[in-house]
Coordinates of C-alpha atoms and ligand atoms in Angstrom, one line a residue:
X1 CA -0.2 0.1 -0.4
X2 CA 0.9 3.5 -0.9
X3 CA 0.7 6.4 1.9
X4 CA 0.3 9.6 -0.2
X5 CA -1.8 7.2 -2.9
X6 CA -3.7 10.5 -4.6
X7 CA -2.6 10.5 -7.7
X8 CA -3.7 6.9 -8.5
X9 CA -7.0 8.1 -6.8
X10 CA -7.7 10.4 -9.4
X11 CA -6.5 8.4 -11.9
X12 CA -9.4 5.7 -10.6
X13 CA -11.9 8.4 -10.4
X14 CA -11.6 8.5 -6.7
X15 CA -13.1 11.4 -4.8
X16 CA -10.3 13.7 -3.1
X17 CA -10.2 16.3 -0.9
X18 CA -7.0 17.7 -3.2
X19 CA -6.2 17.0 -6.5
X20 CA -2.9 15.6 -6.0
X21 CA 0.1 18.0 -7.5
X22 CA 3.7 16.7 -9.7
X23 CA 5.3 18.5 -12.1
X24 CA 6.8 17.2 -15.6
X25 CA 10.6 17.4 -15.9
X26 CA 10.7 18.1 -12.5
X27 CA 14.6 15.5 -12.5
X28 CA 16.7 18.5 -12.9
X29 CA 17.1 21.5 -14.9
X30 CA 16.1 24.3 -12.7
X31 CA 17.7 22.7 -9.0
X32 CA 20.8 23.7 -7.5
X33 CA 22.3 20.5 -7.0
X34 CA 21.3 18.8 -10.0
X35 CA 23.6 21.5 -11.6
X36 CA 26.1 20.2 -9.5
X37 CA 26.0 16.8 -10.4
X38 CA 25.4 17.8 -13.8
X39 CA 29.4 19.3 -13.8
X40 CA 30.9 15.6 -12.7
X41 CA 28.7 13.5 -15.1
X42 CA 27.5 13.8 -18.3
X43 CA 23.5 13.1 -19.3
X44 CA 23.7 9.7 -20.6
X45 CA 25.9 8.4 -17.0
X46 CA 23.9 10.0 -15.4
X47 CA 20.8 8.0 -16.8
X48 CA 23.0 4.8 -16.7
X49 CA 23.6 4.5 -13.4
X50 CA 21.9 3.6 -11.1
X51 CA 22.2 5.0 -8.6
X52 CA 22.6 8.4 -10.2
X53 CA 19.0 8.2 -11.5
X54 CA 17.7 7.6 -7.9
X55 CA 19.1 10.2 -6.5
X56 CA 18.1 12.8 -9.6
X57 CA 14.4 11.3 -9.1
X58 CA 14.2 12.3 -5.2
X59 CA 15.7 15.4 -5.7
X60 CA 12.6 17.7 -6.6
X61 CA 10.7 15.1 -3.7
X62 CA 12.9 15.9 -1.0
X63 CA 12.9 19.5 -2.4
X64 CA 9.1 20.3 -2.7
X65 CA 7.0 17.0 -2.0
X66 CA 5.2 16.1 -4.3
X67 CA 2.5 13.7 -4.6
X68 CA 4.5 11.3 -7.1
X69 CA 8.0 10.7 -8.8
X70 CA 9.4 10.9 -11.9
X71 CA 12.1 8.3 -12.7
X72 CA 15.0 10.1 -14.0
X73 CA 15.8 9.3 -17.5
X74 CA 15.0 10.1 -21.0
X75 CA 12.8 9.8 -23.8
X76 CA 15.7 8.9 -25.8
X77 CA 17.2 6.1 -24.0
X78 CA 15.3 3.9 -26.1
X79 CA 16.1 5.1 -29.5
X80 CA 19.8 4.0 -28.6
X81 CA 18.4 0.6 -27.0
X82 CA 17.8 0.0 -30.9
X83 CA 21.3 0.8 -32.1
X84 CA 20.4 4.4 -33.4
X85 CA 23.6 7.0 -31.8
X86 CA 21.9 9.2 -29.8
X87 CA 24.5 12.2 -27.7
X88 CA 22.8 14.9 -25.2
X89 CA 25.1 18.1 -25.8
X90 CA 25.6 21.0 -23.6
X91 CA 23.5 23.9 -24.5
X92 CA 21.9 21.7 -27.6
X93 CA 20.1 19.1 -26.4
X94 CA 19.9 15.7 -28.8
X95 CA 22.4 14.9 -31.7
X96 CA 22.0 12.5 -34.0
X97 CA 25.3 12.2 -35.6
X98 CA 23.5 9.5 -37.8
X99 CA 19.9 10.5 -38.6
X100 CA 18.1 7.9 -40.3
X101 CA 17.6 9.0 -44.0
X102 CA 17.1 5.4 -45.9
X103 CA 15.4 2.1 -46.2
X104 CA 18.5 0.3 -45.7
X105 CA 18.7 2.1 -42.4
X106 CA 15.4 1.3 -41.6
X107 CA 15.8 -2.6 -42.3
X108 CA 18.7 -2.9 -39.7
X109 CA 17.4 -0.9 -36.4
X110 CA 16.8 -4.0 -33.9
X111 CA 14.1 -4.3 -31.7
X112 CA 15.9 -5.2 -28.4
X113 CA 16.2 -7.3 -25.7
X114 CA 14.5 -5.4 -23.2
X115 CA 17.1 -6.3 -20.2
X116 CA 19.9 -6.4 -21.5
X117 CA 19.6 -2.7 -23.4
X118 CA 18.0 -0.9 -20.8
X119 CA 18.3 -2.8 -17.7
X120 CA 19.7 0.2 -16.0
X121 CA 16.2 1.9 -16.2
X122 CA 14.9 -1.6 -14.6
X123 CA 17.4 -1.0 -11.5
X124 CA 17.0 2.7 -11.2
X125 CA 13.3 1.5 -11.5
X126 CA 13.7 -1.2 -8.1
X127 CA 16.3 1.4 -6.1
X128 CA 13.9 4.4 -6.0
X129 CA 10.8 1.8 -4.9
X130 CA 12.8 1.3 -2.7
X131 CA 14.8 4.4 -1.0
X132 CA 10.2 5.6 -1.7
X133 CA 9.7 3.3 0.7
X134 CA 5.9 3.4 -0.5
X135 CA 5.9 6.9 0.2
X136 CA 4.4 8.2 -3.1
X137 CA 4.0 6.9 -6.6
X138 CA 6.4 6.4 -9.2
X139 CA 6.1 7.4 -13.1
X140 CA 7.4 5.5 -15.5
X141 CA 7.4 6.8 -19.1
X142 CA 7.4 6.2 -22.6
X143 CA 8.2 9.0 -25.5
X144 CA 6.0 8.5 -27.8
X145 CA 6.8 6.6 -31.3
X146 CA 5.7 9.5 -33.0
X147 CA 8.0 11.6 -31.3
X148 CA 11.4 9.6 -31.1
X149 CA 10.7 9.4 -35.0
X150 CA 11.0 13.3 -34.6
X151 CA 14.1 13.2 -33.4
X152 CA 16.1 9.7 -35.1
X153 CA 15.3 11.2 -38.5
X154 CA 15.8 15.2 -38.0
X155 CA 18.6 14.3 -36.2
X156 CA 18.2 17.1 -33.3
X157 CA 15.0 19.0 -31.6
X158 CA 13.6 20.9 -33.9
X159 CA 10.6 24.2 -34.2
X160 CA 8.3 22.4 -36.5
X161 CA 10.9 19.1 -37.5
X162 CA 10.4 19.8 -42.0
X163 CA 12.9 16.8 -42.5
X164 CA 10.9 14.3 -40.0
X165 CA 7.5 15.4 -41.4
X166 CA 9.3 15.4 -45.3
X167 CA 10.8 11.5 -44.3
X168 CA 6.7 11.2 -43.3
X169 CA 5.2 12.1 -46.8
X170 CA 8.3 10.8 -49.5
X171 CA 8.1 7.6 -47.8
X172 CA 5.0 6.4 -45.7
X173 CA 6.0 2.7 -45.8
X174 CA 8.9 1.9 -44.6
X175 CA 7.8 5.7 -42.2
X176 CA 5.7 2.9 -40.9
X177 CA 7.6 0.4 -40.2
X178 CA 10.1 2.1 -38.4
X179 CA 7.3 3.2 -36.1
X180 CA 5.9 0.0 -35.5
X181 CA 9.7 -1.1 -34.8
X182 CA 9.4 1.8 -32.0
X183 CA 5.8 0.6 -30.7
X184 CA 7.2 -2.9 -30.2
X185 CA 10.5 -1.9 -28.2
X186 CA 8.4 0.9 -25.8
X187 CA 5.7 -1.9 -25.5
X188 CA 7.5 -4.1 -24.1
X189 CA 9.7 -1.9 -22.7
X190 CA 7.0 -0.2 -20.4
X191 CA 5.8 -4.3 -19.6
X192 CA 9.4 -3.9 -18.2
X193 CA 8.7 -0.6 -16.6
X194 CA 5.6 -2.0 -15.1
X195 CA 7.7 -5.4 -13.9
X196 CA 10.0 -3.4 -11.8
X197 CA 7.7 -1.5 -10.1
X198 CA 6.0 2.0 -11.5
X199 CA 2.7 3.0 -10.6
X200 CA 1.5 4.5 -13.7
X201 CA 2.7 4.8 -17.2
X202 CA 2.8 8.2 -18.6
X203 CA 3.1 8.1 -22.7
X204 CA 5.3 11.9 -23.8
X205 CA 3.9 12.4 -27.1
X206 CA 5.9 16.6 -27.7
X207 CA 6.1 17.2 -31.3
X208 CA 2.1 15.2 -31.8
X209 CA 1.3 18.7 -31.9
X210 CA 3.5 19.7 -35.6
X211 CA 1.5 17.3 -37.8
X212 CA -2.4 18.1 -38.8
X213 CA -5.3 16.4 -37.1
X214 CA -5.6 13.0 -40.0
X215 CA -1.6 13.3 -40.0
X216 CA -1.5 12.5 -36.4
X217 CA -4.1 10.0 -36.2
X218 CA -2.1 8.3 -38.9
X219 CA 1.1 8.5 -38.1
X220 CA 0.9 9.3 -33.8
X221 CA -1.9 8.2 -32.4
X222 CA -2.4 5.0 -34.0
X223 CA 0.6 3.9 -32.6
X224 CA 0.0 5.5 -29.3
X225 CA -3.0 3.5 -29.0
X226 CA -1.2 0.5 -30.0
X227 CA 0.7 0.6 -26.3
X228 CA -2.4 1.7 -24.7
X229 CA -3.8 -1.4 -25.4
X230 CA -0.7 -3.0 -24.6
X231 CA -1.2 -1.7 -20.7
X232 CA -4.1 -0.6 -19.9
X233 CA -5.2 -3.4 -18.1
X234 CA -2.1 -3.7 -15.8
X235 CA -1.1 0.2 -14.4
X236 CA -2.8 3.4 -14.8
X237 CA -2.2 5.1 -18.4
X238 CA -1.5 9.3 -18.8
X239 CA -1.1 10.3 -22.5
X240 CA 0.7 13.5 -22.7
X241 CA 0.7 14.7 -26.6
X242 CA 1.2 18.6 -26.9
X243 CA -0.7 20.4 -29.6
X244 CA -3.5 17.3 -29.2
X245 CA -6.8 18.7 -28.0
X246 CA -8.5 17.4 -31.1
X247 CA -7.9 14.1 -29.8
X248 CA -9.2 14.2 -26.5
X249 CA -12.8 12.3 -27.3
X250 CA -10.5 8.9 -28.6
X251 CA -7.9 9.5 -26.0
X252 CA -10.2 9.4 -23.2
X253 CA -11.9 5.7 -24.7
X254 CA -8.4 4.3 -25.3
X255 CA -8.4 2.8 -22.1
X256 CA -5.8 5.4 -20.6
X257 CA -6.6 6.8 -17.5
X258 CA -5.5 10.7 -18.0
X259 CA -4.7 12.8 -20.2
X260 CA -2.4 15.8 -19.9
X261 CA -3.2 19.0 -21.4
X262 CA -1.1 21.5 -22.8
X263 CA -2.0 25.7 -21.0
X264 CA -4.3 26.1 -24.6
X265 CA -6.6 24.0 -24.0
X266 CA -9.6 24.7 -21.7
X267 CA -11.0 22.5 -18.5
X268 CA -14.3 23.4 -20.0
X269 CA -13.1 21.9 -23.7
X270 CA -11.3 19.4 -22.0
X271 CA -14.3 18.6 -19.9
X272 CA -16.8 18.4 -23.4
X273 CA -15.4 16.0 -24.7
X274 CA -14.8 13.4 -22.7
X275 CA -18.2 12.3 -20.9
X276 CA -15.9 12.7 -17.2
X277 CA -14.8 9.1 -17.5
X278 CA -10.8 10.5 -17.7
X279 CA -8.7 12.3 -15.3
X280 CA -7.2 15.0 -16.8
X281 CA -3.6 16.2 -16.2
X282 CA -2.3 19.9 -16.8
X283 CA -2.0 22.5 -17.9
X284 CA -0.6 25.6 -15.9
X285 CA 1.5 27.4 -18.7
X286 CA 5.1 26.7 -17.1
X287 CA 6.6 30.7 -17.9
X288 CA 3.8 31.3 -15.7
X289 CA 5.8 29.9 -13.2
X290 CA 7.7 33.3 -13.3
X291 CA 4.8 35.5 -11.9
X292 CA 5.0 36.9 -8.6
X293 CA 4.3 34.0 -6.4
X294 CA 1.0 35.4 -4.6
X295 CA -0.4 35.3 -8.5
X296 CA 0.8 31.2 -9.0
X297 CA -1.0 30.5 -5.8
X298 CA -3.9 32.5 -6.7
X299 CA -4.7 30.9 -10.2
X300 CA -3.5 27.8 -8.7
X301 CA -6.3 28.0 -6.7
X302 CA -8.7 29.5 -10.2
X303 CA -7.5 26.0 -12.1
X304 CA -8.8 23.9 -9.1
X305 CA -11.5 25.4 -9.3
X306 CA -12.3 24.9 -13.0
X307 CA -11.2 21.4 -13.0
X308 CA -12.5 20.4 -10.0
X309 CA -10.9 18.2 -6.9
X310 CA -12.0 14.7 -8.4
X311 CA -10.7 13.7 -11.9
X312 CA -7.5 16.1 -11.3
X313 CA -4.2 16.1 -11.5
X314 CA -1.8 19.3 -11.0
X315 CA -0.3 19.9 -12.9
X316 CA 1.9 22.2 -15.9
X317 CA 1.3 22.2 -19.3
X318 CA 4.8 20.8 -20.3
X319 CA 8.2 20.5 -18.7
X320 CA 9.5 22.8 -16.3
X321 CA 11.8 25.4 -17.2
X322 CA 15.2 26.0 -16.7
X323 CA 15.3 29.0 -15.9
X324 CA 11.9 28.8 -12.7
X325 CA 13.4 29.9 -9.1
X326 CA 12.8 27.1 -6.8
X327 CA 11.3 29.0 -4.5
X328 CA 8.4 29.7 -7.2
X329 CA 7.7 25.5 -8.2
X330 CA 7.7 24.9 -4.3
X331 CA 5.3 27.4 -4.8
X332 CA 3.0 26.1 -6.9
X333 CA 3.0 22.5 -5.0
X334 CA 2.5 24.0 -2.0
X335 CA -1.3 25.9 -3.1
X336 CA -2.4 23.0 -4.1
X337 CA -2.0 21.8 -0.7
X338 CA -3.5 24.4 0.9
X339 CA -6.8 24.4 -2.0
X340 CA -10.0 23.5 0.2
X341 CA -12.8 24.0 -1.6
Ligands
LIG401 O1 9.9 14.3 -15.8 C1 11.2 14.0 -14.8 O2 12.4 15.0 -14.7 C2 11.7 13.1 -15.3 C3 13.1 13.6 -16.5 C4 13.0 13.3 -18.0 C5 14.4 13.9 -19.3 N1 14.1 13.7 -20.0 C6 15.3 14.0 -18.6 C7 16.4 15.0 -19.2 C8 11.7 13.6 -18.8 C9 10.4 12.8 -18.9 C10 12.0 13.7 -20.1 C11 11.7 13.7 -21.2 C12 11.9 14.1 -22.9 N2 13.0 14.2 -22.7 C13 10.8 14.4 -23.4 C14 9.6 14.7 -23.1 C15 9.0 15.5 -22.4 C16 8.9 17.3 -22.8 O3 9.7 17.9 -22.8 O4 8.9 17.1 -23.6 C17 11.7 14.6 -24.6 C18 10.8 15.4 -25.8 C19 12.8 14.9 -24.7 C20 14.0 14.9 -25.4 C21 15.0 16.0 -24.5 N3 16.1 15.7 -23.6 C22 15.4 16.6 -25.3 C23 14.8 18.4 -26.2 C24 16.5 17.7 -24.3 C25 17.2 18.8 -24.0 C26 16.5 20.0 -23.9 C27 15.8 19.8 -22.1 O5 17.5 20.6 -21.3 O6 15.5 19.3 -21.8 C28 17.0 16.4 -22.6 C29 18.0 16.0 -22.1 C30 17.0 16.4 -20.4 N4 16.1 15.0 -20.3 C31 18.3 17.0 -19.3 C32 16.9 16.4 -18.6 C33 17.0 16.8 -16.9 C34 18.7 18.4 -19.8 C35 20.5 17.6 -19.9 C36 21.0 17.4 -18.8 O7 20.6 17.2 -17.6 O8 22.0 17.4 -19.6

């Protein structure tokens, strides 16, 4: 039994006195303790060393006391496991030295054995669960196949992923083959994460919004749906697809327990699409955390009133930004805990 199981209650649709709260990308970036560790170890060393990953996962828990932990890792480790080289460059972000450009490359990509290639993530989950000692739930995660495809083909981050889009429109057939390989890997990966102790799974489709609605269903949702189908009976799944407010209805019928919303979607609109059968998560504009603390507190209370205390998880509308003062992040979490109707 988990002592503070507010997150699980919210995902079950059970009544809560106040909603649970956690923040996307809470482990890292803006935390001074994390920045110190960053000077000593490169990014993937931090991901690949279970003791370090556990330590980083627990940093925001000690500092901010949210209602859930999210395992420190990255969505891109799945591409590495599939045989694609990925580097993390300082002040640049992800860099793929040999981006996927040809049918031959796609044929060579493997669907790996998860224990062998990503065992370090599973170890980090087991160690973190031990350290958390049933205090709060642990969230495991994966990138949506489309978002991983974007990095693998584009070769780096991008505002519009034009190279990845050009590729799917010129080579739809082999694109689908690649997306299916990512999907198959992700399903096995998430099953292993659940078996290792992850209490909730979140799918990050950070770049779903670069596609048209029609193309989103074809190149992204189609694959997310397969993932949800394979894990929905053994865990609570949350789908976060930035910019994809139009797909709320399909998402709420998929068997997932939660939908993460970005800040451009209103509570009223989200609710109108879902028949109250799903839990929403979000959606404070991360840049709004730069507002004065009293304003943050006031905004959060208003946001809870709009979404309600049932079927709701307070979060940001995307990851926390590196320039957010820790005191402001703390105020965001505290204001949820202070909430009473
Ligand atoms: O939520 C958490 O705190 C857990 C850890 C986590 C990281 N990445 C650590 C990280 C999670 C859940 C992610 C997911 C992730 N990674 C996404 C989906 C969520 C989103 O923000 O849209 C994406 C698109 C990535 C790919 C990625 N990783 C990028 C674009 C970058 C560079 C920009 C940046 O700083 O985020 C990363 C690096 C990364 N992943 C860092 C951290 C803490 C910062 C770099 C570092 O620590 O050296």
